[in-house]
Coordinates of C-alpha atoms in Angstrom, one line a residue:
M184 CA 71.0 70.2 -151.0
V185 CA 74.1 70.9 -148.8
F186 CA 77.0 68.6 -148.5
L187 CA 80.1 68.5 -146.3
T188 CA 82.9 70.8 -147.3
N189 CA 86.6 70.2 -147.1
E190 CA 87.9 73.1 -145.1
G191 CA 91.4 72.6 -143.9
A192 CA 92.4 70.1 -146.7
S193 CA 96.1 70.3 -147.5
S194 CA 97.1 71.4 -151.0
S195 CA 99.4 68.4 -151.4
S196 CA 96.4 66.1 -151.1
S197 CA 95.0 67.4 -154.3
T198 CA 97.5 65.4 -156.2
R199 CA 96.2 62.1 -154.8
R200 CA 95.1 59.5 -157.3
W201 CA 91.8 57.8 -156.7
K202 CA 90.8 54.4 -158.1
Y203 CA 87.1 55.4 -157.9
D204 CA 85.3 58.7 -158.0
V205 CA 82.3 57.4 -155.9
F206 CA 81.7 54.5 -153.5
L207 CA 78.1 53.6 -152.9
S208 CA 77.1 52.1 -149.5
F209 CA 73.5 50.8 -149.4
R210 CA 71.2 48.1 -148.1
G211 CA 70.7 45.9 -151.1
E212 CA 67.3 44.5 -150.1
D213 CA 65.9 48.1 -149.8
T214 CA 67.3 49.9 -152.8
R215 CA 69.3 47.7 -155.2
A216 CA 66.3 47.0 -157.5
G217 CA 65.4 50.7 -157.7
F218 CA 67.0 53.9 -156.3
T219 CA 70.6 52.8 -155.9
T220 CA 70.8 51.1 -159.3
Y221 CA 69.3 54.2 -160.9
L222 CA 71.7 56.5 -159.1
H223 CA 74.7 54.3 -160.1
K224 CA 73.6 54.4 -163.7
A225 CA 73.1 58.2 -163.7
L226 CA 76.6 58.7 -162.2
E227 CA 78.2 56.4 -164.7
Q228 CA 76.4 58.2 -167.6
Q229 CA 78.1 61.4 -166.5
G230 CA 81.5 59.7 -166.6
I231 CA 81.8 59.4 -162.8
N232 CA 83.6 56.1 -162.0
T233 CA 81.3 54.6 -159.4
F234 CA 81.8 51.4 -157.3
M235 CA 78.6 49.6 -156.4
D236 CA 79.3 46.6 -154.4
D237 CA 76.7 44.3 -156.0
K238 CA 79.0 41.5 -157.1
L239 CA 81.2 40.8 -154.1
P240 CA 80.2 37.8 -152.0
R241 CA 78.7 38.7 -148.6
G242 CA 80.2 37.0 -145.5
E243 CA 80.0 37.6 -141.8
E244 CA 82.8 40.2 -141.9
I245 CA 83.5 42.9 -144.5
S246 CA 86.3 41.8 -146.8
T247 CA 89.8 43.4 -147.0
E248 CA 89.2 44.0 -150.7
L249 CA 86.1 46.1 -149.9
L250 CA 87.9 48.1 -147.2
K251 CA 90.7 49.0 -149.7
T252 CA 88.0 50.0 -152.2
I253 CA 86.6 52.5 -149.7
E254 CA 90.0 53.9 -149.1
E255 CA 90.6 54.4 -152.8
S256 CA 87.3 56.3 -153.4
M257 CA 87.0 60.1 -153.4
V258 CA 83.3 60.5 -152.6
L259 CA 81.7 58.1 -150.1
V260 CA 77.9 58.0 -150.6
I261 CA 75.8 56.4 -148.0
V262 CA 72.2 55.6 -148.9
F263 CA 70.4 55.4 -145.6
S264 CA 67.2 53.4 -146.1
K265 CA 64.7 52.0 -143.5
N266 CA 66.5 48.7 -143.1
Y267 CA 70.1 49.9 -143.5
A268 CA 71.0 49.2 -139.9
E269 CA 69.8 45.6 -140.0
S270 CA 72.9 44.8 -142.1
K271 CA 76.0 44.2 -140.0
W272 CA 77.9 44.5 -143.3
C273 CA 76.5 47.9 -144.0
L274 CA 77.4 49.1 -140.5
D275 CA 81.0 47.9 -140.8
E276 CA 81.2 49.7 -144.1
L277 CA 79.9 52.8 -142.4
V278 CA 82.5 52.6 -139.7
K279 CA 85.2 52.4 -142.3
I280 CA 83.7 55.3 -144.3
V281 CA 83.6 57.6 -141.3
E282 CA 87.2 56.6 -140.4
C283 CA 88.4 57.5 -143.9
R284 CA 86.6 60.9 -143.8
E285 CA 88.2 61.7 -140.4
D286 CA 91.7 60.5 -141.5
D287 CA 91.7 62.4 -144.9
Q288 CA 90.0 65.7 -145.3
M289 CA 90.1 65.3 -149.1
V290 CA 87.5 62.5 -148.8
L291 CA 84.0 63.7 -149.3
L292 CA 81.1 62.2 -147.3
R293 CA 77.6 62.3 -149.0
P294 CA 74.7 60.9 -146.9
I295 CA 71.4 60.3 -148.6
F296 CA 68.3 59.8 -146.5
Y297 CA 66.0 57.7 -148.6
N298 CA 62.5 57.5 -147.0
V299 CA 64.0 58.0 -143.6
E300 CA 64.4 61.1 -141.4
P301 CA 68.0 62.1 -140.6
R302 CA 67.2 62.3 -136.9
E303 CA 66.1 58.6 -137.0
V304 CA 69.6 57.7 -138.2
R305 CA 71.4 60.3 -136.0
N306 CA 69.6 59.3 -132.8
Q307 CA 69.0 55.6 -133.7
L308 CA 65.2 55.9 -133.5
G309 CA 62.5 53.9 -135.2
N310 CA 63.8 51.0 -137.4
F311 CA 67.4 52.0 -136.6
G312 CA 66.8 51.7 -132.9
I313 CA 65.1 48.4 -133.3
A314 CA 67.9 47.0 -135.5
L315 CA 70.6 48.1 -133.0
A316 CA 68.7 46.6 -130.1
N317 CA 68.6 43.3 -131.9
H318 CA 72.3 43.5 -132.7
E319 CA 73.0 44.1 -129.0
K320 CA 71.6 40.7 -128.1
E321 CA 74.1 39.1 -130.5
F322 CA 77.0 41.3 -129.5
K323 CA 76.4 41.6 -125.8
D324 CA 80.0 40.4 -125.3
N325 CA 81.4 42.9 -127.8
M326 CA 79.9 46.3 -126.8
G327 CA 82.9 48.0 -128.4
K328 CA 81.6 47.0 -131.8
M329 CA 78.1 48.3 -130.9
Q330 CA 79.6 51.6 -129.8
R331 CA 81.5 52.0 -133.1
W332 CA 78.3 51.4 -135.0
R333 CA 76.3 53.9 -133.0
E334 CA 79.0 56.6 -133.3
A335 CA 79.4 56.0 -137.0
L336 CA 75.6 56.4 -137.5
S337 CA 75.5 59.5 -135.4
K338 CA 78.5 61.2 -137.2
A339 CA 77.4 60.3 -140.7
A340 CA 73.8 61.5 -140.1
S341 CA 75.1 64.7 -138.6
V342 CA 76.5 65.7 -142.0
S343 CA 74.0 67.8 -144.1
G344 CA 72.9 65.6 -146.9
S345 CA 70.0 65.1 -149.2
H346 CA 66.6 63.8 -148.1
Y347 CA 64.0 62.1 -150.2
E348 CA 60.6 61.1 -148.9
E349 CA 58.1 59.4 -151.1
G350 CA 55.1 61.7 -151.8
C351 CA 57.1 64.8 -150.7
T352 CA 56.6 67.8 -153.0
T353 CA 60.2 69.1 -152.7
Y354 CA 61.2 67.1 -155.8
K355 CA 59.0 66.5 -158.9
S356 CA 60.1 62.9 -159.0
E357 CA 62.7 60.5 -157.8
Y358 CA 64.4 61.1 -161.2
D359 CA 64.8 64.8 -160.4
F360 CA 66.1 63.9 -157.0
I361 CA 68.8 61.7 -158.5
Q362 CA 69.8 64.3 -161.1
G363 CA 70.3 66.8 -158.3
I364 CA 72.6 64.4 -156.5
V365 CA 74.6 63.7 -159.6
K366 CA 75.0 67.4 -160.3
E367 CA 76.3 68.0 -156.8
I368 CA 78.7 65.1 -156.8
S369 CA 80.0 66.0 -160.3
S370 CA 80.7 69.5 -159.1
A371 CA 82.4 68.3 -155.9
I372 CA 84.6 65.9 -157.9
F373 CA 85.5 68.6 -160.3
N374 CA 86.6 70.9 -157.5
Q375 CA 88.8 68.1 -156.0
R376 CA 90.6 67.1 -159.2
P377 CA 93.9 68.8 -160.1
L378 CA 93.0 70.0 -163.6
Y379 CA 96.3 71.3 -164.7
D380 CA 99.7 72.3 -163.2
A381 CA 99.3 76.0 -162.6
S382 CA 103.0 76.4 -161.8
Y383 CA 103.8 75.8 -165.5
L384 CA 101.1 78.1 -166.9
V385 CA 102.5 81.6 -167.4
G386 CA 100.4 84.3 -169.0
V387 CA 97.3 82.0 -169.2
N388 CA 95.2 83.3 -166.3
S389 CA 94.3 86.7 -167.9
C390 CA 93.4 85.0 -171.1
V391 CA 91.2 82.4 -169.3
E392 CA 89.4 85.2 -167.4
A393 CA 88.8 87.2 -170.6
I394 CA 87.4 84.1 -172.3
K395 CA 85.2 83.2 -169.4
S396 CA 83.8 86.7 -169.4
L397 CA 83.0 86.4 -173.2
L398 CA 81.3 83.0 -172.7
D399 CA 79.2 84.2 -169.8
I400 CA 78.0 80.7 -168.8
E401 CA 75.1 82.2 -166.8
S402 CA 73.5 83.4 -170.0
N403 CA 70.9 81.1 -171.6
E404 CA 71.8 82.1 -175.1
V405 CA 74.0 79.9 -177.3
R406 CA 77.5 81.4 -177.6
M407 CA 80.3 80.5 -180.1
L408 CA 83.8 81.7 -179.6
G409 CA 86.8 81.5 -181.9
I410 CA 90.2 81.6 -180.4
H411 CA 92.9 82.4 -182.9
G412 CA 96.6 83.2 -182.9
L413 CA 100.0 82.1 -184.2
P414 CA 101.1 78.4 -184.0
G415 CA 102.5 77.6 -180.6
V416 CA 101.0 80.7 -179.0
G417 CA 99.0 78.6 -176.5
K418 CA 95.5 78.4 -178.0
T419 CA 95.0 74.8 -177.1
T420 CA 96.4 75.2 -173.6
I421 CA 94.1 78.1 -172.9
A422 CA 91.1 76.3 -174.3
N423 CA 91.9 73.2 -172.2
V424 CA 92.0 75.3 -169.0
V425 CA 88.7 77.0 -169.8
Y426 CA 87.1 73.7 -170.7
S427 CA 88.3 72.2 -167.4
I428 CA 86.9 75.1 -165.4
I429 CA 83.5 75.3 -166.9
A430 CA 82.7 71.7 -168.2
H431 CA 80.7 70.7 -165.1
H432 CA 78.1 73.4 -165.8
F433 CA 76.8 71.5 -168.8
E434 CA 74.8 68.3 -169.5
G435 CA 77.5 67.1 -171.7
S436 CA 81.0 68.2 -172.8
C437 CA 83.6 67.1 -175.4
F438 CA 87.1 68.4 -176.3
L439 CA 88.0 67.3 -179.8
E440 CA 91.8 67.7 -180.1
K441 CA 93.8 68.2 -183.3
V442 CA 90.9 68.4 -185.7
R443 CA 93.2 69.5 -188.5
E444 CA 95.5 66.5 -188.0
K445 CA 92.7 64.0 -187.7
S446 CA 90.4 65.2 -190.4
P447 CA 92.1 63.7 -193.6
N448 CA 91.3 60.2 -194.9
G449 CA 87.9 60.0 -193.4
S450 CA 89.0 60.5 -189.8
I451 CA 86.3 63.1 -189.3
I452 CA 84.0 60.1 -188.7
Q453 CA 86.2 59.2 -185.7
L454 CA 85.8 62.7 -184.4
Q455 CA 82.0 62.5 -184.8
E456 CA 81.9 59.1 -183.0
K457 CA 84.0 60.6 -180.1
L458 CA 81.5 63.4 -179.9
F459 CA 78.6 60.9 -179.5
S460 CA 80.7 58.8 -177.0
K461 CA 81.4 61.8 -174.8
I462 CA 78.1 63.6 -175.0
L463 CA 75.7 60.7 -175.2
R464 CA 77.8 58.2 -173.2
D465 CA 77.3 55.8 -176.1
S466 CA 80.5 54.2 -177.2
Y467 CA 78.7 51.7 -179.4
L468 CA 77.2 54.3 -181.8
K469 CA 79.0 53.9 -185.1
V470 CA 78.9 56.2 -188.2
D471 CA 79.3 55.0 -191.8
R472 CA 79.4 58.3 -193.6
E473 CA 80.2 61.9 -192.6
S474 CA 76.8 63.1 -193.6
E475 CA 75.2 60.5 -191.4
G476 CA 77.3 61.7 -188.5
T477 CA 76.3 65.3 -189.1
N478 CA 72.6 64.4 -189.1
L479 CA 73.0 62.4 -185.9
I480 CA 74.5 65.4 -184.2
K481 CA 71.4 67.4 -185.1
E482 CA 69.0 64.6 -184.0
R483 CA 70.7 63.4 -180.8
I484 CA 72.6 66.4 -179.4
C485 CA 70.4 69.4 -180.3
C486 CA 68.3 68.9 -177.2
R487 CA 71.2 69.1 -174.7
K488 CA 73.0 72.0 -173.1
V489 CA 76.6 71.2 -174.2
L490 CA 80.1 72.5 -174.2
L491 CA 82.1 71.6 -177.3
V492 CA 85.7 72.5 -178.1
L493 CA 87.0 72.0 -181.7
D494 CA 90.8 72.3 -181.4
D495 CA 93.1 73.4 -184.3
V496 CA 90.5 73.7 -187.0
D497 CA 91.9 74.7 -190.4
N498 CA 88.8 74.8 -192.7
S499 CA 85.2 75.6 -192.5
E500 CA 84.2 72.2 -193.8
Q501 CA 85.4 70.6 -190.5
I502 CA 83.1 73.0 -188.6
E503 CA 80.1 72.1 -190.8
K504 CA 80.6 68.4 -190.4
L505 CA 81.0 68.6 -186.6
L506 CA 78.6 71.4 -185.8
G507 CA 76.2 71.3 -188.7
K508 CA 74.5 74.7 -189.3
C509 CA 75.7 75.9 -185.9
N510 CA 72.1 76.7 -184.8
W511 CA 71.2 73.2 -183.5
F512 CA 72.3 73.5 -179.9
A513 CA 70.1 73.9 -176.9
S514 CA 69.9 77.1 -174.9
G515 CA 73.0 77.7 -172.7
S516 CA 75.3 75.7 -175.0
R517 CA 78.9 76.9 -175.7
V518 CA 81.2 76.1 -178.6
I519 CA 84.9 77.0 -178.6
I520 CA 87.0 76.8 -181.8
T521 CA 90.7 77.2 -181.9
T522 CA 92.4 78.0 -185.2
R523 CA 95.5 79.6 -186.7
D524 CA 93.3 81.1 -189.5
I525 CA 90.7 83.7 -188.5
Q526 CA 89.0 83.3 -191.9
V527 CA 87.9 79.8 -190.9
L528 CA 85.5 81.4 -188.4
T529 CA 83.5 83.2 -191.0
T530 CA 81.3 80.1 -191.3
L531 CA 80.0 80.8 -187.7
P532 CA 76.8 82.8 -187.0
R533 CA 77.3 86.6 -187.3
N534 CA 77.2 87.1 -183.6
H535 CA 80.1 84.8 -182.9
L536 CA 82.8 86.0 -180.6
I537 CA 86.5 86.3 -181.3
Y538 CA 89.5 86.2 -179.0
K539 CA 93.1 86.6 -180.2
V540 CA 95.9 85.1 -178.1
E541 CA 98.9 87.4 -178.0
E542 CA 102.5 86.4 -177.6
L543 CA 104.0 86.4 -174.1
S544 CA 105.7 89.6 -172.9
P545 CA 109.5 89.3 -172.3
C546 CA 108.9 89.0 -168.6
E547 CA 106.4 86.2 -169.0
A548 CA 108.6 84.5 -171.6
R549 CA 111.5 84.5 -169.2
A550 CA 109.4 83.0 -166.4
L551 CA 108.0 80.2 -168.6
F552 CA 111.4 79.3 -170.0
N553 CA 113.0 79.3 -166.5
M554 CA 110.3 77.0 -165.1
H555 CA 111.1 74.4 -167.8
A556 CA 114.8 74.9 -168.0
F557 CA 115.6 75.2 -164.2
H558 CA 112.2 74.3 -162.5
T559 CA 112.5 77.7 -160.8
N560 CA 112.3 81.4 -161.7
E561 CA 115.8 82.0 -160.3
P562 CA 118.3 80.6 -162.8
K563 CA 122.1 80.5 -162.4
E564 CA 123.7 83.9 -163.1
D565 CA 126.2 82.7 -165.8
Y566 CA 123.3 81.5 -168.0
S567 CA 121.6 84.9 -168.0
K568 CA 122.9 86.2 -171.4
L569 CA 122.1 82.9 -173.1
I570 CA 118.6 83.0 -171.6
E571 CA 118.0 86.5 -173.1
Q572 CA 119.1 85.2 -176.5
I573 CA 116.8 82.2 -176.3
I574 CA 113.8 84.5 -175.3
S575 CA 114.6 86.7 -178.3
Y576 CA 114.6 83.7 -180.6
A577 CA 111.3 82.3 -179.2
N578 CA 109.6 85.6 -179.9
G579 CA 107.1 85.1 -177.1
L580 CA 105.7 81.8 -178.3
P581 CA 105.1 79.5 -175.3
L582 CA 105.5 76.2 -177.2
A583 CA 109.0 77.2 -178.4
L584 CA 110.0 78.3 -174.8
K585 CA 108.7 75.0 -173.3
V586 CA 110.5 72.8 -175.9
M587 CA 113.8 74.6 -175.6
G588 CA 113.6 74.8 -171.8
S589 CA 112.9 71.1 -171.5
D590 CA 115.6 70.3 -174.0
L591 CA 118.3 72.3 -172.2
C592 CA 117.3 71.4 -168.7
G593 CA 120.2 69.9 -166.7
K594 CA 122.7 70.5 -169.6
S595 CA 126.1 72.3 -169.3
I596 CA 126.5 75.9 -170.5
H597 CA 128.7 74.6 -173.4
K598 CA 125.8 72.5 -174.7
W599 CA 123.5 75.5 -174.3
R600 CA 125.8 77.5 -176.6
S601 CA 125.9 74.7 -179.1
A602 CA 122.1 74.3 -179.0
L603 CA 121.6 78.1 -179.4
E604 CA 123.8 78.1 -182.6
I605 CA 121.5 75.4 -184.0
Y606 CA 118.4 77.3 -183.1
W607 CA 119.6 80.4 -184.9
Y608 CA 120.7 78.3 -187.9
W609 CA 117.3 76.9 -188.4
K610 CA 115.6 80.2 -187.9
A611 CA 117.8 81.7 -190.6
Y612 CA 116.6 79.0 -193.0

């Protein structure tokens, strides 16, 4: 399955905010009761925000509201079925879709040929030719509209897409075909989204690459990795970046933040429920007791290839309640645990992996502080001595550098000196 790429897209476009991940264009009479509804449900189950225009009233002309929805969608999926071209509404949608793709290279075009040959759509043959011939009788005084429809069909069908023919042996079933589409779209959306602001991540890339190597997502074995280090050294940030980069390779993924903070007073149940919500896409599943939640994890999640991150764990009991015996997960699953205390990781299987996050070097610390204090790595010269004192105080801890840099940003040198005296005072005590 090959889809259109986005070569030439500008980097500034990557910050664009989309209302919908996917817009589905389809002929309702052909596929609403089957294929398109199943595709819509499969996309939504993967957390892909999908617009399916099954509720808007149909009129002679496409509504302004629907045109705006197309403009606000990242991936434009066209389900070409046998009677697609019979609908003037669908053809108007298609014209808008092609225009959006031509106007914005960040928009992704995804044609699906469902029980039709791509050449039939591209060259307006068969049912497509008959439908357009009938439209020409109605629009003989508006051949410009006909030309736009024909060009849109030709352009959209010239994009390499996915083709399903009933009875074809390429796919085991329509279900497998849909899962393949969902996987491709999920990957495409992931590659489009700005996952983090790389300009403010100093000293992270080498850690991320080392962790990715340890996790080796191509391997089918279950791997568990503990990330440990001092408070404020960047464990959570690094785990977040790794999670963002590899999450789309798994059937389900969940990042449980601040486990240590949320565990007291029965809050572990809320973490278990979040796990079910993210992995199973079931926000209605409720847990009464922690032991019940642990058993449900074994029963409902063990058959899936998952990525789990338990962030800021401070005792082995939390791991047991959220991971059970640690041997319940399907082949290819990955578990990442961040902690200040390496002893917490002793509850993991003997072959678990360990990665220690080291403090930043003076050069890296200076770059990170400057980014937050000055939004550049070239600060004013008269601040240089104060900067060195602050870097010495922070001792290579990214969190301290970020907090102090943000706090001092835009302030006078006098206020910097006053703040520095306070920093040293608190460090002394």
